[in-house]
């Protein structure tokens, strides 16, 4: 069992930055790939970025490449999402999730555990 709690969301102006954190409970955190997803109002939840269990492989959705950076600290059971150059279209609820296959790929069916999300709002 892995429990995930996101934090760090908020309101920021376009061009600003935020750093999201996802704290995990459970001794098996380091065996899971981790991903960040987001859901904008009226839209389906979409993949943003994922990282492998070891932290050496990442996968980014095209619209966030060069602006967002995922990282993980297995000693702290935490995964981070640094978001720079934020745009209004980045607005949404951001969820972290644990990938049972350890890969951090985009398929949502790979993700076994989900946090409750943190709101990110980017004003223009």
mmCIF file of C-alpha atoms in Angstrom:
data_model
loop_
_atom_site.group_PDB
_atom_site.id
_atom_site.type_symbol
_atom_site.label_atom_id
_atom_site.label_comp_id
_atom_site.label_asym_id
_atom_site.label_seq_id
_atom_site.Cartn_x
_atom_site.Cartn_y
_atom_site.Cartn_z
ATOM 1 C CA UNK A 1 0.000 0.000 0.000
ATOM 2 C CA UNK A 2 1.271 3.456 -0.927
ATOM 3 C CA UNK A 3 -0.404 6.684 0.140
ATOM 4 C CA UNK A 4 0.399 9.848 -1.750
ATOM 5 C CA UNK A 5 -0.076 13.438 -0.632
ATOM 6 C CA UNK A 6 0.564 16.360 -2.960
ATOM 7 C CA UNK A 7 1.445 19.872 -1.883
ATOM 8 C CA UNK A 8 2.793 23.091 -3.325
ATOM 9 C CA UNK A 9 -0.051 24.167 -5.553
ATOM 10 C CA UNK A 10 -1.371 27.691 -5.643
ATOM 11 C CA UNK A 11 -2.082 30.769 -7.697
ATOM 12 C CA UNK A 12 0.723 32.184 -9.825
ATOM 13 C CA UNK A 13 0.974 34.666 -12.654
ATOM 14 C CA UNK A 14 1.834 33.630 -16.166
ATOM 15 C CA UNK A 15 5.587 33.162 -16.445
ATOM 16 C CA UNK A 16 5.939 32.275 -12.799
ATOM 17 C CA UNK A 17 7.103 29.097 -11.116
ATOM 18 C CA UNK A 18 5.818 26.545 -8.647
ATOM 19 C CA UNK A 19 7.304 23.452 -7.118
ATOM 20 C CA UNK A 20 4.974 20.584 -6.346
ATOM 21 C CA UNK A 21 5.855 17.838 -3.920
ATOM 22 C CA UNK A 22 4.363 14.409 -3.499
ATOM 23 C CA UNK A 23 5.103 12.636 -0.240
ATOM 24 C CA UNK A 24 4.636 8.895 -0.195
ATOM 25 C CA UNK A 25 4.141 6.526 2.692
ATOM 26 C CA UNK A 26 5.153 2.917 2.509
ATOM 27 C CA UNK A 27 8.447 1.111 2.334
ATOM 28 C CA UNK A 28 8.061 0.143 -1.323
ATOM 29 C CA UNK A 29 8.085 3.684 -2.718
ATOM 30 C CA UNK A 30 11.467 3.234 -4.362
ATOM 31 C CA UNK A 31 10.185 0.338 -6.460
ATOM 32 C CA UNK A 32 7.479 2.421 -8.130
ATOM 33 C CA UNK A 33 7.724 4.657 -11.111
ATOM 34 C CA UNK A 34 6.074 7.978 -10.370
ATOM 35 C CA UNK A 35 4.013 10.255 -12.543
ATOM 36 C CA UNK A 36 2.320 13.605 -12.485
ATOM 37 C CA UNK A 37 -1.012 14.064 -14.185
ATOM 38 C CA UNK A 38 -3.316 17.056 -14.418
ATOM 39 C CA UNK A 39 -6.956 17.712 -15.050
ATOM 40 C CA UNK A 40 -8.215 21.041 -16.300
ATOM 41 C CA UNK A 41 -11.841 22.059 -15.784
ATOM 42 C CA UNK A 42 -14.090 20.236 -18.213
ATOM 43 C CA UNK A 43 -11.263 18.106 -19.582
ATOM 44 C CA UNK A 44 -10.028 14.594 -19.052
ATOM 45 C CA UNK A 45 -7.034 13.908 -16.867
ATOM 46 C CA UNK A 46 -3.822 13.899 -18.859
ATOM 47 C CA UNK A 47 -0.260 12.738 -18.396
ATOM 48 C CA UNK A 48 2.318 15.425 -17.659
ATOM 49 C CA UNK A 49 5.546 13.667 -16.775
ATOM 50 C CA UNK A 50 6.844 10.413 -15.327
ATOM 51 C CA UNK A 51 10.058 9.114 -13.808
ATOM 52 C CA UNK A 52 11.344 5.581 -13.452
ATOM 53 C CA UNK A 53 11.825 3.894 -10.087
ATOM 54 C CA UNK A 54 15.550 4.592 -10.190
ATOM 55 C CA UNK A 55 15.100 8.170 -11.334
ATOM 56 C CA UNK A 56 17.281 7.758 -14.380
ATOM 57 C CA UNK A 57 14.559 7.853 -17.034
ATOM 58 C CA UNK A 58 11.920 10.493 -17.544
ATOM 59 C CA UNK A 59 9.031 10.993 -19.935
ATOM 60 C CA UNK A 60 7.543 14.411 -20.616
ATOM 61 C CA UNK A 61 4.394 15.473 -22.361
ATOM 62 C CA UNK A 62 5.412 17.688 -25.270
ATOM 63 C CA UNK A 63 3.789 20.873 -24.014
ATOM 64 C CA UNK A 64 5.838 20.908 -20.806
ATOM 65 C CA UNK A 65 9.231 19.918 -22.169
ATOM 66 C CA UNK A 66 11.856 22.486 -21.286
ATOM 67 C CA UNK A 67 9.602 24.069 -18.644
ATOM 68 C CA UNK A 68 8.851 21.288 -16.146
ATOM 69 C CA UNK A 69 11.311 19.017 -14.374
ATOM 70 C CA UNK A 70 10.502 15.897 -12.401
ATOM 71 C CA UNK A 71 12.816 14.508 -9.774
ATOM 72 C CA UNK A 72 12.608 12.047 -6.937
ATOM 73 C CA UNK A 73 14.336 11.458 -3.645
ATOM 74 C CA UNK A 74 13.872 7.858 -2.650
ATOM 75 C CA UNK A 75 15.488 8.448 0.729
ATOM 76 C CA UNK A 76 12.747 10.974 1.493
ATOM 77 C CA UNK A 77 9.954 9.064 -0.278
ATOM 78 C CA UNK A 78 9.196 12.196 -2.255
ATOM 79 C CA UNK A 79 8.797 13.142 -5.879
ATOM 80 C CA UNK A 80 8.948 16.737 -7.070
ATOM 81 C CA UNK A 81 7.675 18.684 -10.023
ATOM 82 C CA UNK A 82 9.432 21.970 -10.726
ATOM 83 C CA UNK A 83 7.269 24.057 -13.024
ATOM 84 C CA UNK A 84 8.750 27.138 -14.681
ATOM 85 C CA UNK A 85 7.439 29.545 -17.299
ATOM 86 C CA UNK A 86 3.902 28.646 -16.349
ATOM 87 C CA UNK A 87 1.086 29.373 -18.764
ATOM 88 C CA UNK A 88 -2.664 29.733 -18.183
ATOM 89 C CA UNK A 89 -3.178 26.426 -20.000
ATOM 90 C CA UNK A 90 -1.188 24.720 -17.230
ATOM 91 C CA UNK A 91 -4.083 25.402 -14.860
ATOM 92 C CA UNK A 92 -5.642 22.343 -13.318
ATOM 93 C CA UNK A 93 -5.576 19.867 -10.495
ATOM 94 C CA UNK A 94 -2.245 18.086 -10.409
ATOM 95 C CA UNK A 95 -2.102 14.499 -9.228
ATOM 96 C CA UNK A 96 0.850 12.307 -8.466
ATOM 97 C CA UNK A 97 0.565 8.590 -8.973
ATOM 98 C CA UNK A 98 2.616 5.444 -8.435
ATOM 99 C CA UNK A 99 3.357 3.208 -11.408
ATOM 100 C CA UNK A 100 3.427 -0.474 -10.459
ATOM 101 C CA UNK A 101 5.692 -1.285 -13.416
ATOM 102 C CA UNK A 102 8.359 1.153 -12.265
ATOM 103 C CA UNK A 103 8.628 2.896 -15.604
ATOM 104 C CA UNK A 104 6.833 6.248 -15.351
ATOM 105 C CA UNK A 105 5.169 5.892 -18.724
ATOM 106 C CA UNK A 106 2.054 7.797 -19.711
ATOM 107 C CA UNK A 107 -0.536 5.003 -19.556
ATOM 108 C CA UNK A 108 -2.842 5.744 -16.651
ATOM 109 C CA UNK A 109 -3.737 2.086 -16.259
ATOM 110 C CA UNK A 110 -0.138 1.462 -15.122
ATOM 111 C CA UNK A 111 -0.667 3.608 -12.056
ATOM 112 C CA UNK A 112 -1.861 1.794 -8.986
ATOM 113 C CA UNK A 113 -2.026 4.564 -6.392
ATOM 114 C CA UNK A 114 -3.141 8.163 -6.716
ATOM 115 C CA UNK A 115 -3.036 11.233 -4.543
ATOM 116 C CA UNK A 116 -5.960 13.568 -4.074
ATOM 117 C CA UNK A 117 -4.422 16.359 -6.083
ATOM 118 C CA UNK A 118 -3.320 19.937 -5.608
ATOM 119 C CA UNK A 119 -4.763 22.915 -7.460
ATOM 120 C CA UNK A 120 -2.535 24.972 -9.741
ATOM 121 C CA UNK A 121 -3.978 28.165 -11.168
ATOM 122 C CA UNK A 122 -2.038 30.326 -13.602
ATOM 123 C CA UNK A 123 -3.459 33.765 -14.254
ATOM 124 C CA UNK A 124 -2.820 35.651 -17.476
#
